[in-house]
Amino acid sequence: MLRRVVRTLALAPALVLTAGIFVYLHPAIVQAQSALGDEKKALITASCTSAQLNLQQLQKRDAVSRINRGRAYDQMLQQIKAFQSRLAYNKMSAPDINAHAASMQSQVDQFRAAYIRYDEAVSGAIKINCKEKPGDFYAFIEKAREDRSTLGAKVGDIDTLMGNYRDAVRVLQRSLPGGSE
Amino acid sequence: MNPSTTSVKKVLRQVPAQFRLVVALVIAISFALGLTVVSVMIYSLAGYNKLDLSRPGYERERKEVQHASESQKVYDTTGPVTNGAVDDFLLEYDNRAKELGKYGDFRDQALSDEDLQLTGQVSAPE
């Protein structure tokens, strides 16, 4: 037992080191500088401090949007699961509804992962010394733009799936005895 | 007796009596610090730090977070599937969908050069 404890204690620094290396080599860290002209670099160097302040404000607003959306998605998925449980309890087969629900869960998970990537790019742009490295700073901005676009697309996909799910539930309702529009 | 326990006791006996408490404290504090470092790493790597609005500087944003809706109905999972049950479900579903419409959807152009003031044109303050 003591040998196991000692082994764990010895492992802890190795875990810390591994985690540190992982953070350092994380893909969100931009390796290559964006190809910028001298004029653009000078412009960025002159105005990047205010740009970083704007980014900080944007990051805070986006965190609120992410939390509110994430909570609303979770509540919706809980409700959907409860509805599916009710269908299963009544031994009703609804493959379309189940497929849409599974797709929604998958898209919500992807939304969460996309937000982490986006936030890391924004954080990278905020933390970097933009006066010394305007190219790297702008590369982070471009990455953040791309990631934000992906995030917006995920939100759109979830909206579409929500509509599809609702339609599938309506189809099920019409098949019920005395089903109505 | 366990051989490893015996060997550890042998090592500890070599530490002078007046230093044993200090050694024990150093080991305990090092262990606690190590666990804290690992916890903070997990907190950062899993992305929870990005959603933690309890950090300083997020006072205004904390107020904007919508807390769990108290009016959300707990859906009965064991009742019959009737028209009324489906209507109840869709009512709550539509409420959630309407709620989502109020939140930011990341589809604006917030990272454009104009919004970040990287175009060299000074925009008039609002």
PDB file of C-alpha atoms in Angstrom:
ATOM      1  CA  MET A   1       0.000   0.000   0.000  1.00  0.00           C
ATOM      2  CA  LEU A   2       2.802   2.345   0.931  1.00  0.00           C
ATOM      3  CA  ARG A   3       4.680   1.437  -2.240  1.00  0.00           C
ATOM      4  CA  ARG A   4       1.603   2.451  -4.243  1.00  0.00           C
ATOM      5  CA  VAL A   5       1.389   5.771  -2.400  1.00  0.00           C
ATOM      6  CA  VAL A   6       5.071   6.468  -3.012  1.00  0.00           C
ATOM      7  CA  ARG A   7       4.671   5.516  -6.690  1.00  0.00           C
ATOM      8  CA  THR A   8       1.714   7.910  -7.020  1.00  0.00           C
ATOM      9  CA  LEU A   9       3.689  10.708  -5.389  1.00  0.00           C
ATOM     10  CA  ALA A  10       6.506  10.110  -7.834  1.00  0.00           C
ATOM     11  CA  LEU A  11       4.021  10.087 -10.730  1.00  0.00           C
ATOM     12  CA  ALA A  12       2.481  13.463  -9.861  1.00  0.00           C
ATOM     13  CA  PRO A  13       5.405  15.571 -11.183  1.00  0.00           C
ATOM     14  CA  ALA A  14       5.407  13.472 -14.361  1.00  0.00           C
ATOM     15  CA  LEU A  15       1.674  14.160 -14.801  1.00  0.00           C
ATOM     16  CA  VAL A  16       2.235  17.870 -14.245  1.00  0.00           C
ATOM     17  CA  LEU A  17       5.068  17.891 -16.781  1.00  0.00           C
ATOM     18  CA  THR A  18       2.982  16.019 -19.360  1.00  0.00           C
ATOM     19  CA  ALA A  19       0.072  18.394 -18.902  1.00  0.00           C
ATOM     20  CA  GLY A  20       2.422  21.356 -19.247  1.00  0.00           C
ATOM     21  CA  ILE A  21       3.864  20.003 -22.494  1.00  0.00           C
ATOM     22  CA  PHE A  22       0.332  19.396 -23.790  1.00  0.00           C
ATOM     23  CA  VAL A  23      -0.680  22.988 -23.054  1.00  0.00           C
ATOM     24  CA  TYR A  24       2.478  24.304 -24.704  1.00  0.00           C
ATOM     25  CA  LEU A  25       1.951  22.281 -27.865  1.00  0.00           C
ATOM     26  CA  HIS A  26      -1.823  22.796 -28.061  1.00  0.00           C
ATOM     27  CA  PRO A  27      -3.015  23.305 -31.631  1.00  0.00           C
ATOM     28  CA  ALA A  28      -4.652  26.607 -30.703  1.00  0.00           C
ATOM     29  CA  ILE A  29      -1.187  28.098 -30.402  1.00  0.00           C
ATOM     30  CA  VAL A  30      -0.466  29.587 -33.826  1.00  0.00           C
ATOM     31  CA  GLN A  31       2.901  28.538 -35.211  1.00  0.00           C
ATOM     32  CA  ALA A  32       3.173  30.447 -38.474  1.00  0.00           C
ATOM     33  CA  GLN A  33       2.938  34.209 -38.852  1.00  0.00           C
ATOM     34  CA  SER A  34       0.267  35.545 -41.127  1.00  0.00           C
ATOM     35  CA  ALA A  35       1.713  37.111 -44.290  1.00  0.00           C
ATOM     36  CA  LEU A  36       1.189  40.829 -43.682  1.00  0.00           C
ATOM     37  CA  GLY A  37       2.469  43.829 -45.526  1.00  0.00           C
ATOM     38  CA  ASP A  38       4.569  46.410 -43.698  1.00  0.00           C
ATOM     39  CA  GLU A  39       1.755  48.939 -43.849  1.00  0.00           C
ATOM     40  CA  LYS A  40      -0.681  46.526 -42.248  1.00  0.00           C
ATOM     41  CA  LYS A  41       1.855  45.589 -39.570  1.00  0.00           C
ATOM     42  CA  ALA A  42       2.416  49.256 -38.756  1.00  0.00           C
ATOM     43  CA  LEU A  43      -1.337  49.795 -38.544  1.00  0.00           C
ATOM     44  CA  ILE A  44      -1.766  46.805 -36.246  1.00  0.00           C
ATOM     45  CA  THR A  45       1.128  47.925 -34.028  1.00  0.00           C
ATOM     46  CA  ALA A  46      -0.478  51.363 -33.724  1.00  0.00           C
ATOM     47  CA  SER A  47      -3.991  50.161 -32.877  1.00  0.00           C
ATOM     48  CA  CYS A  48      -3.615  46.679 -31.415  1.00  0.00           C
ATOM     49  CA  THR A  49      -3.878  47.752 -27.776  1.00  0.00           C
ATOM     50  CA  SER A  50      -7.402  49.053 -28.288  1.00  0.00           C
ATOM     51  CA  ALA A  51      -8.148  45.966 -30.384  1.00  0.00           C
ATOM     52  CA  GLN A  52      -7.105  43.793 -27.442  1.00  0.00           C
ATOM     53  CA  LEU A  53      -9.411  45.749 -25.138  1.00  0.00           C
ATOM     54  CA  ASN A  54     -12.267  45.178 -27.605  1.00  0.00           C
ATOM     55  CA  LEU A  55     -11.375  41.493 -27.700  1.00  0.00           C
ATOM     56  CA  GLN A  56     -11.537  41.285 -23.913  1.00  0.00           C
ATOM     57  CA  GLN A  57     -15.031  42.780 -23.931  1.00  0.00           C
ATOM     58  CA  LEU A  58     -16.086  40.465 -26.738  1.00  0.00           C
ATOM     59  CA  GLN A  59     -14.689  37.452 -24.864  1.00  0.00           C
ATOM     60  CA  LYS A  60     -16.789  38.324 -21.815  1.00  0.00           C
ATOM     61  CA  ARG A  61     -19.951  38.794 -23.865  1.00  0.00           C
ATOM     62  CA  ASP A  62     -19.340  35.545 -25.687  1.00  0.00           C
ATOM     63  CA  ALA A  63     -18.833  33.695 -22.388  1.00  0.00           C
ATOM     64  CA  VAL A  64     -22.298  34.839 -21.297  1.00  0.00           C
ATOM     65  CA  SER A  65     -23.805  33.746 -24.630  1.00  0.00           C
ATOM     66  CA  ARG A  66     -22.049  30.390 -24.382  1.00  0.00           C
ATOM     67  CA  ILE A  67     -23.266  29.782 -20.804  1.00  0.00           C
ATOM     68  CA  ASN A  68     -26.839  30.805 -21.574  1.00  0.00           C
ATOM     69  CA  ARG A  69     -26.971  28.756 -24.759  1.00  0.00           C
ATOM     70  CA  GLY A  70     -25.297  25.754 -23.131  1.00  0.00           C
ATOM     71  CA  ARG A  71     -27.794  25.773 -20.267  1.00  0.00           C
ATOM     72  CA  ALA A  72     -30.768  26.138 -22.636  1.00  0.00           C
ATOM     73  CA  TYR A  73     -29.478  23.288 -24.822  1.00  0.00           C
ATOM     74  CA  ASP A  74     -29.034  21.093 -21.739  1.00  0.00           C
ATOM     75  CA  GLN A  75     -32.584  21.792 -20.576  1.00  0.00           C
ATOM     76  CA  MET A  76     -33.926  21.059 -24.031  1.00  0.00           C
ATOM     77  CA  LEU A  77     -32.004  17.790 -24.273  1.00  0.00           C
ATOM     78  CA  GLN A  78     -33.252  16.759 -20.824  1.00  0.00           C
ATOM     79  CA  GLN A  79     -36.793  17.351 -21.980  1.00  0.00           C
ATOM     80  CA  ILE A  80     -36.194  15.399 -25.160  1.00  0.00           C
ATOM     81  CA  LYS A  81     -34.792  12.481 -23.167  1.00  0.00           C
ATOM     82  CA  ALA A  82     -37.843  12.554 -20.904  1.00  0.00           C
ATOM     83  CA  PHE A  83     -40.108  12.455 -23.967  1.00  0.00           C
ATOM     84  CA  GLN A  84     -38.155   9.564 -25.447  1.00  0.00           C
ATOM     85  CA  SER A  85     -38.406   7.710 -22.124  1.00  0.00           C
ATOM     86  CA  ARG A  86     -42.140   8.179 -22.246  1.00  0.00           C
ATOM     87  CA  LEU A  87     -42.266   6.780 -25.777  1.00  0.00           C
ATOM     88  CA  ALA A  88     -40.158   3.814 -24.721  1.00  0.00           C
ATOM     89  CA  TYR A  89     -42.335   3.252 -21.639  1.00  0.00           C
ATOM     90  CA  ASN A  90     -45.347   3.069 -23.941  1.00  0.00           C
ATOM     91  CA  LYS A  91     -43.427   0.751 -26.309  1.00  0.00           C
ATOM     92  CA  MET A  92     -43.767   3.194 -29.185  1.00  0.00           C
ATOM     93  CA  SER A  93     -41.234   3.068 -31.977  1.00  0.00           C
ATOM     94  CA  ALA A  94     -40.004   6.472 -33.178  1.00  0.00           C
ATOM     95  CA  PRO A  95     -36.733   5.985 -35.095  1.00  0.00           C
ATOM     96  CA  ASP A  96     -36.875   9.451 -36.724  1.00  0.00           C
ATOM     97  CA  ILE A  97     -37.328  11.168 -33.391  1.00  0.00           C
ATOM     98  CA  ASN A  98     -34.507   9.145 -31.843  1.00  0.00           C
ATOM     99  CA  ALA A  99     -32.198   9.894 -34.772  1.00  0.00           C
ATOM    100  CA  HIS A 100     -32.880  13.646 -34.567  1.00  0.00           C
ATOM    101  CA  ALA A 101     -32.322  13.607 -30.808  1.00  0.00           C
ATOM    102  CA  ALA A 102     -28.984  11.810 -31.219  1.00  0.00           C
ATOM    103  CA  SER A 103     -27.919  14.320 -33.894  1.00  0.00           C
ATOM    104  CA  MET A 104     -28.824  17.215 -31.627  1.00  0.00           C
ATOM    105  CA  GLN A 105     -26.781  15.786 -28.764  1.00  0.00           C
ATOM    106  CA  SER A 106     -23.837  15.342 -31.100  1.00  0.00           C
ATOM    107  CA  GLN A 107     -24.119  18.894 -32.453  1.00  0.00           C
ATOM    108  CA  VAL A 108     -24.367  20.366 -28.955  1.00  0.00           C
ATOM    109  CA  ASP A 109     -21.180  18.489 -27.983  1.00  0.00           C
ATOM    110  CA  GLN A 110     -19.490  19.851 -31.101  1.00  0.00           C
ATOM    111  CA  PHE A 111     -20.704  23.349 -30.236  1.00  0.00           C
ATOM    112  CA  ARG A 112     -19.020  23.085 -26.831  1.00  0.00           C
ATOM    113  CA  ALA A 113     -15.760  21.858 -28.346  1.00  0.00           C
ATOM    114  CA  ALA A 114     -15.885  24.597 -31.020  1.00  0.00           C
ATOM    115  CA  TYR A 115     -16.315  27.252 -28.332  1.00  0.00           C
ATOM    116  CA  ILE A 116     -13.200  26.045 -26.497  1.00  0.00           C
ATOM    117  CA  ARG A 117     -11.141  26.338 -29.703  1.00  0.00           C
ATOM    118  CA  TYR A 118     -12.571  29.775 -30.447  1.00  0.00           C
ATOM    119  CA  ASP A 119     -11.962  31.058 -26.929  1.00  0.00           C
ATOM    120  CA  GLU A 120      -8.369  29.831 -27.007  1.00  0.00           C
ATOM    121  CA  ALA A 121      -7.722  31.750 -30.212  1.00  0.00           C
ATOM    122  CA  VAL A 122      -9.215  34.922 -28.700  1.00  0.00           C
ATOM    123  CA  SER A 123      -7.215  34.402 -25.494  1.00  0.00           C
ATOM    124  CA  GLY A 124      -4.073  33.959 -27.590  1.00  0.00           C
ATOM    125  CA  ALA A 125      -4.723  37.268 -29.339  1.00  0.00           C
ATOM    126  CA  ILE A 126      -5.306  39.033 -26.011  1.00  0.00           C
ATOM    127  CA  LYS A 127      -2.209  37.658 -24.289  1.00  0.00           C
ATOM    128  CA  ILE A 128       0.314  38.144 -27.068  1.00  0.00           C
ATOM    129  CA  ASN A 129       2.559  41.212 -27.153  1.00  0.00           C
ATOM    130  CA  CYS A 130       0.950  42.673 -30.264  1.00  0.00           C
ATOM    131  CA  LYS A 131       3.421  45.547 -30.600  1.00  0.00           C
ATOM    132  CA  GLU A 132       6.379  43.167 -30.890  1.00  0.00           C
ATOM    133  CA  LYS A 133       4.539  40.439 -32.819  1.00  0.00           C
ATOM    134  CA  PRO A 134       1.823  42.049 -34.959  1.00  0.00           C
ATOM    135  CA  GLY A 135       1.935  39.151 -37.405  1.00  0.00           C
ATOM    136  CA  ASP A 136       1.249  36.560 -34.729  1.00  0.00           C
ATOM    137  CA  PHE A 137      -1.436  38.778 -33.233  1.00  0.00           C
ATOM    138  CA  TYR A 138      -3.237  39.051 -36.570  1.00  0.00           C
ATOM    139  CA  ALA A 139      -2.845  35.322 -37.163  1.00  0.00           C
ATOM    140  CA  PHE A 140      -4.672  34.701 -33.883  1.00  0.00           C
ATOM    141  CA  ILE A 141      -7.409  37.115 -34.985  1.00  0.00           C
ATOM    142  CA  GLU A 142      -7.818  35.278 -38.282  1.00  0.00           C
ATOM    143  CA  LYS A 143      -7.960  31.931 -36.467  1.00  0.00           C
ATOM    144  CA  ALA A 144     -10.544  33.337 -34.059  1.00  0.00           C
ATOM    145  CA  ARG A 145     -12.624  34.578 -37.020  1.00  0.00           C
ATOM    146  CA  GLU A 146     -12.551  31.140 -38.585  1.00  0.00           C
ATOM    147  CA  ASP A 147     -13.455  29.467 -35.292  1.00  0.00           C
ATOM    148  CA  ARG A 148     -16.254  31.952 -34.635  1.00  0.00           C
ATOM    149  CA  SER A 149     -17.657  31.239 -38.060  1.00  0.00           C
ATOM    150  CA  THR A 150     -17.587  27.509 -37.252  1.00  0.00           C
ATOM    151  CA  LEU A 151     -19.313  28.234 -33.953  1.00  0.00           C
ATOM    152  CA  GLY A 152     -22.025  30.232 -35.675  1.00  0.00           C
ATOM    153  CA  ALA A 153     -22.485  27.378 -38.157  1.00  0.00           C
ATOM    154  CA  LYS A 154     -22.911  24.927 -35.273  1.00  0.00           C
ATOM    155  CA  VAL A 155     -25.608  27.147 -33.770  1.00  0.00           C
ATOM    156  CA  GLY A 156     -27.341  27.218 -37.151  1.00  0.00           C
ATOM    157  CA  ASP A 157     -27.117  23.416 -37.440  1.00  0.00           C
ATOM    158  CA  ILE A 158     -28.653  22.998 -33.994  1.00  0.00           C
ATOM    159  CA  ASP A 159     -31.475  25.380 -34.924  1.00  0.00           C
ATOM    160  CA  THR A 160     -32.170  23.297 -38.044  1.00  0.00           C
ATOM    161  CA  LEU A 161     -32.150  20.059 -36.063  1.00  0.00           C
ATOM    162  CA  MET A 162     -34.520  21.579 -33.510  1.00  0.00           C
ATOM    163  CA  GLY A 163     -36.940  22.346 -36.328  1.00  0.00           C
ATOM    164  CA  ASN A 164     -36.570  18.836 -37.760  1.00  0.00           C
ATOM    165  CA  TYR A 165     -37.188  17.316 -34.342  1.00  0.00           C
ATOM    166  CA  ARG A 166     -40.312  19.360 -33.850  1.00  0.00           C
ATOM    167  CA  ASP A 167     -41.615  18.273 -37.260  1.00  0.00           C
ATOM    168  CA  ALA A 168     -40.943  14.627 -36.415  1.00  0.00           C
ATOM    169  CA  VAL A 169     -42.882  14.977 -33.150  1.00  0.00           C
ATOM    170  CA  ARG A 170     -45.784  16.530 -35.051  1.00  0.00           C
ATOM    171  CA  VAL A 171     -45.771  13.595 -37.488  1.00  0.00           C
ATOM    172  CA  LEU A 172     -45.903  11.227 -34.509  1.00  0.00           C
ATOM    173  CA  GLN A 173     -48.779  13.208 -33.030  1.00  0.00           C
ATOM    174  CA  ARG A 174     -50.782  12.894 -36.238  1.00  0.00           C
ATOM    175  CA  SER A 175     -50.395   9.118 -36.055  1.00  0.00           C
ATOM    176  CA  LEU A 176     -51.946   9.005 -32.570  1.00  0.00           C
ATOM    177  CA  PRO A 177     -55.622   8.144 -32.179  1.00  0.00           C
ATOM    178  CA  GLY A 178     -57.513  11.422 -32.658  1.00  0.00           C
ATOM    179  CA  GLY A 179     -54.258  13.021 -33.836  1.00  0.00           C
ATOM    180  CA  SER A 180     -54.501  16.728 -34.700  1.00  0.00           C
ATOM    181  CA  GLU A 181     -52.343  19.263 -36.562  1.00  0.00           C
TER     182      GLU A 181
ATOM    183  CA  MET B   1       4.333  -6.927   8.546  1.00  0.00           C
ATOM    184  CA  ASN B   2       4.415  -5.485   5.013  1.00  0.00           C
ATOM    185  CA  PRO B   3       8.067  -5.275   3.816  1.00  0.00           C
ATOM    186  CA  SER B   4       7.522  -1.801   2.305  1.00  0.00           C
ATOM    187  CA  THR B   5       6.113  -0.506   5.600  1.00  0.00           C
ATOM    188  CA  THR B   6       9.125  -1.936   7.384  1.00  0.00           C
ATOM    189  CA  SER B   7      11.567  -0.271   4.986  1.00  0.00           C
ATOM    190  CA  VAL B   8       9.800   3.118   5.238  1.00  0.00           C
ATOM    191  CA  LYS B   9       9.874   2.879   9.018  1.00  0.00           C
ATOM    192  CA  LYS B  10      13.611   2.134   8.809  1.00  0.00           C
ATOM    193  CA  VAL B  11      14.130   5.268   6.665  1.00  0.00           C
ATOM    194  CA  LEU B  12      12.045   7.429   8.988  1.00  0.00           C
ATOM    195  CA  ARG B  13      13.928   6.197  12.006  1.00  0.00           C
ATOM    196  CA  GLN B  14      17.090   7.600  10.417  1.00  0.00           C
ATOM    197  CA  VAL B  15      15.609  11.118  10.510  1.00  0.00           C
ATOM    198  CA  PRO B  16      16.520  12.749  13.814  1.00  0.00           C
ATOM    199  CA  ALA B  17      13.520  12.962  16.122  1.00  0.00           C
ATOM    200  CA  GLN B  18      13.503  16.781  16.225  1.00  0.00           C
ATOM    201  CA  PHE B  19      13.101  16.940  12.400  1.00  0.00           C
ATOM    202  CA  ARG B  20      10.427  14.274  11.923  1.00  0.00           C
ATOM    203  CA  LEU B  21       7.524  16.705  12.279  1.00  0.00           C
ATOM    204  CA  VAL B  22       9.112  19.094   9.761  1.00  0.00           C
ATOM    205  CA  VAL B  23       9.730  16.273   7.282  1.00  0.00           C
ATOM    206  CA  ALA B  24       6.147  15.060   7.685  1.00  0.00           C
ATOM    207  CA  LEU B  25       4.811  18.598   7.137  1.00  0.00           C
ATOM    208  CA  VAL B  26       6.991  19.104   4.039  1.00  0.00           C
ATOM    209  CA  ILE B  27       5.760  15.815   2.555  1.00  0.00           C
ATOM    210  CA  ALA B  28       2.118  16.661   3.306  1.00  0.00           C
ATOM    211  CA  ILE B  29       2.373  20.218   1.893  1.00  0.00           C
ATOM    212  CA  SER B  30       4.222  19.001  -1.228  1.00  0.00           C
ATOM    213  CA  PHE B  31       1.541  16.381  -1.811  1.00  0.00           C
ATOM    214  CA  ALA B  32      -1.227  18.982  -1.398  1.00  0.00           C
ATOM    215  CA  LEU B  33       0.538  21.417  -3.750  1.00  0.00           C
ATOM    216  CA  GLY B  34       1.013  18.678  -6.314  1.00  0.00           C
ATOM    217  CA  LEU B  35      -2.668  17.780  -6.225  1.00  0.00           C
ATOM    218  CA  THR B  36      -3.613  21.468  -6.487  1.00  0.00           C
ATOM    219  CA  VAL B  37      -1.423  21.893  -9.568  1.00  0.00           C
ATOM    220  CA  VAL B  38      -2.994  18.832 -11.188  1.00  0.00           C
ATOM    221  CA  SER B  39      -6.513  20.107 -10.345  1.00  0.00           C
ATOM    222  CA  VAL B  40      -5.827  23.534 -11.847  1.00  0.00           C
ATOM    223  CA  MET B  41      -4.394  21.881 -14.972  1.00  0.00           C
ATOM    224  CA  ILE B  42      -7.521  19.749 -15.378  1.00  0.00           C
ATOM    225  CA  TYR B  43      -9.673  22.868 -14.782  1.00  0.00           C
ATOM    226  CA  SER B  44      -7.804  24.719 -17.534  1.00  0.00           C
ATOM    227  CA  LEU B  45      -7.476  21.890 -20.055  1.00  0.00           C
ATOM    228  CA  ALA B  46     -11.129  20.826 -19.795  1.00  0.00           C
ATOM    229  CA  GLY B  47     -12.232  24.392 -20.614  1.00  0.00           C
ATOM    230  CA  TYR B  48     -14.071  25.064 -17.359  1.00  0.00           C
ATOM    231  CA  ASN B  49     -11.968  28.181 -16.765  1.00  0.00           C
ATOM    232  CA  LYS B  50     -13.506  29.738 -19.875  1.00  0.00           C
ATOM    233  CA  LEU B  51     -16.982  29.503 -18.382  1.00  0.00           C
ATOM    234  CA  ASP B  52     -16.075  30.524 -14.855  1.00  0.00           C
ATOM    235  CA  LEU B  53     -17.647  33.916 -14.298  1.00  0.00           C
ATOM    236  CA  SER B  54     -16.731  33.951 -10.619  1.00  0.00           C
ATOM    237  CA  ARG B  55     -13.326  35.353 -11.618  1.00  0.00           C
ATOM    238  CA  PRO B  56     -12.627  39.031 -10.868  1.00  0.00           C
ATOM    239  CA  GLY B  57     -13.704  41.378 -13.650  1.00  0.00           C
ATOM    240  CA  TYR B  58     -16.842  39.449 -14.589  1.00  0.00           C
ATOM    241  CA  GLU B  59     -19.258  41.116 -12.178  1.00  0.00           C
ATOM    242  CA  ARG B  60     -21.436  42.608 -14.898  1.00  0.00           C
ATOM    243  CA  GLU B  61     -21.467  39.399 -16.917  1.00  0.00           C
ATOM    244  CA  ARG B  62     -22.621  37.395 -13.887  1.00  0.00           C
ATOM    245  CA  LYS B  63     -25.819  39.395 -13.844  1.00  0.00           C
ATOM    246  CA  GLU B  64     -26.471  38.630 -17.491  1.00  0.00           C
ATOM    247  CA  VAL B  65     -26.367  34.875 -17.026  1.00  0.00           C
ATOM    248  CA  GLN B  66     -29.878  33.453 -17.038  1.00  0.00           C
ATOM    249  CA  HIS B  67     -30.354  30.973 -14.260  1.00  0.00           C
ATOM    250  CA  ALA B  68     -32.295  27.763 -14.720  1.00  0.00           C
ATOM    251  CA  SER B  69     -35.898  28.531 -15.495  1.00  0.00           C
ATOM    252  CA  GLU B  70     -38.033  27.853 -12.446  1.00  0.00           C
ATOM    253  CA  SER B  71     -41.057  27.428 -14.648  1.00  0.00           C
ATOM    254  CA  GLN B  72     -39.617  24.469 -16.553  1.00  0.00           C
ATOM    255  CA  LYS B  73     -42.059  21.654 -16.171  1.00  0.00           C
ATOM    256  CA  VAL B  74     -40.754  18.248 -15.120  1.00  0.00           C
ATOM    257  CA  TYR B  75     -41.999  16.000 -17.885  1.00  0.00           C
ATOM    258  CA  ASP B  76     -43.741  12.802 -16.797  1.00  0.00           C
ATOM    259  CA  THR B  77     -41.872   9.870 -18.323  1.00  0.00           C
ATOM    260  CA  THR B  78     -44.372   7.156 -17.446  1.00  0.00           C
ATOM    261  CA  GLY B  79     -47.734   8.534 -18.560  1.00  0.00           C
ATOM    262  CA  PRO B  80     -49.530   7.581 -21.791  1.00  0.00           C
ATOM    263  CA  VAL B  81     -48.558   9.272 -25.043  1.00  0.00           C
ATOM    264  CA  THR B  82     -51.670  11.268 -25.872  1.00  0.00           C
ATOM    265  CA  ASN B  83     -52.289  14.376 -27.942  1.00  0.00           C
ATOM    266  CA  GLY B  84     -52.368  16.412 -24.759  1.00  0.00           C
ATOM    267  CA  ALA B  85     -49.026  14.966 -23.613  1.00  0.00           C
ATOM    268  CA  VAL B  86     -47.410  15.808 -26.947  1.00  0.00           C
ATOM    269  CA  ASP B  87     -48.881  19.326 -26.850  1.00  0.00           C
ATOM    270  CA  ASP B  88     -47.467  19.810 -23.337  1.00  0.00           C
ATOM    271  CA  PHE B  89     -44.080  18.658 -24.541  1.00  0.00           C
ATOM    272  CA  LEU B  90     -44.138  20.956 -27.564  1.00  0.00           C
ATOM    273  CA  LEU B  91     -45.216  23.919 -25.438  1.00  0.00           C
ATOM    274  CA  GLU B  92     -42.117  23.578 -23.248  1.00  0.00           C
ATOM    275  CA  TYR B  93     -39.993  22.809 -26.314  1.00  0.00           C
ATOM    276  CA  ASP B  94     -41.147  25.984 -28.035  1.00  0.00           C
ATOM    277  CA  ASN B  95     -40.485  28.001 -24.874  1.00  0.00           C
ATOM    278  CA  ARG B  96     -36.882  26.747 -24.878  1.00  0.00           C
ATOM    279  CA  ALA B  97     -36.543  27.576 -28.588  1.00  0.00           C
ATOM    280  CA  LYS B  98     -37.871  31.106 -27.972  1.00  0.00           C
ATOM    281  CA  GLU B  99     -35.431  31.517 -25.080  1.00  0.00           C
ATOM    282  CA  LEU B 100     -32.519  30.572 -27.347  1.00  0.00           C
ATOM    283  CA  GLY B 101     -33.496  33.356 -29.734  1.00  0.00           C
ATOM    284  CA  LYS B 102     -32.620  35.916 -27.032  1.00  0.00           C
ATOM    285  CA  TYR B 103     -28.990  34.840 -26.726  1.00  0.00           C
ATOM    286  CA  GLY B 104     -25.976  35.678 -28.876  1.00  0.00           C
ATOM    287  CA  ASP B 105     -25.500  33.254 -31.745  1.00  0.00           C
ATOM    288  CA  PHE B 106     -21.898  34.022 -32.791  1.00  0.00           C
ATOM    289  CA  ARG B 107     -23.094  34.800 -36.315  1.00  0.00           C
ATOM    290  CA  ASP B 108     -22.320  38.512 -36.218  1.00  0.00           C
ATOM    291  CA  GLN B 109     -19.119  40.063 -37.623  1.00  0.00           C
ATOM    292  CA  ALA B 110     -17.698  40.973 -34.238  1.00  0.00           C
ATOM    293  CA  LEU B 111     -14.116  40.138 -35.236  1.00  0.00           C
ATOM    294  CA  SER B 112     -13.978  42.224 -38.403  1.00  0.00           C
ATOM    295  CA  ASP B 113     -11.117  44.694 -38.807  1.00  0.00           C
ATOM    296  CA  GLU B 114     -13.638  47.528 -38.525  1.00  0.00           C
ATOM    297  CA  ASP B 115     -15.029  46.292 -35.203  1.00  0.00           C
ATOM    298  CA  LEU B 116     -11.529  45.766 -33.830  1.00  0.00           C
ATOM    299  CA  GLN B 117     -10.453  49.158 -35.180  1.00  0.00           C
ATOM    300  CA  LEU B 118      -7.631  47.683 -37.252  1.00  0.00           C
ATOM    301  CA  THR B 119      -8.489  49.572 -40.434  1.00  0.00           C
ATOM    302  CA  GLY B 120      -6.841  52.862 -39.570  1.00  0.00           C
ATOM    303  CA  GLN B 121     -10.198  54.673 -39.778  1.00  0.00           C
ATOM    304  CA  VAL B 122     -11.170  56.221 -36.491  1.00  0.00           C
ATOM    305  CA  SER B 123     -14.823  55.523 -35.751  1.00  0.00           C
ATOM    306  CA  ALA B 124     -16.852  58.081 -33.845  1.00  0.00           C
ATOM    307  CA  PRO B 125     -17.467  57.089 -30.239  1.00  0.00           C
ATOM    308  CA  GLU B 126     -21.054  55.921 -29.529  1.00  0.00           C
TER     309      GLU B 126
END
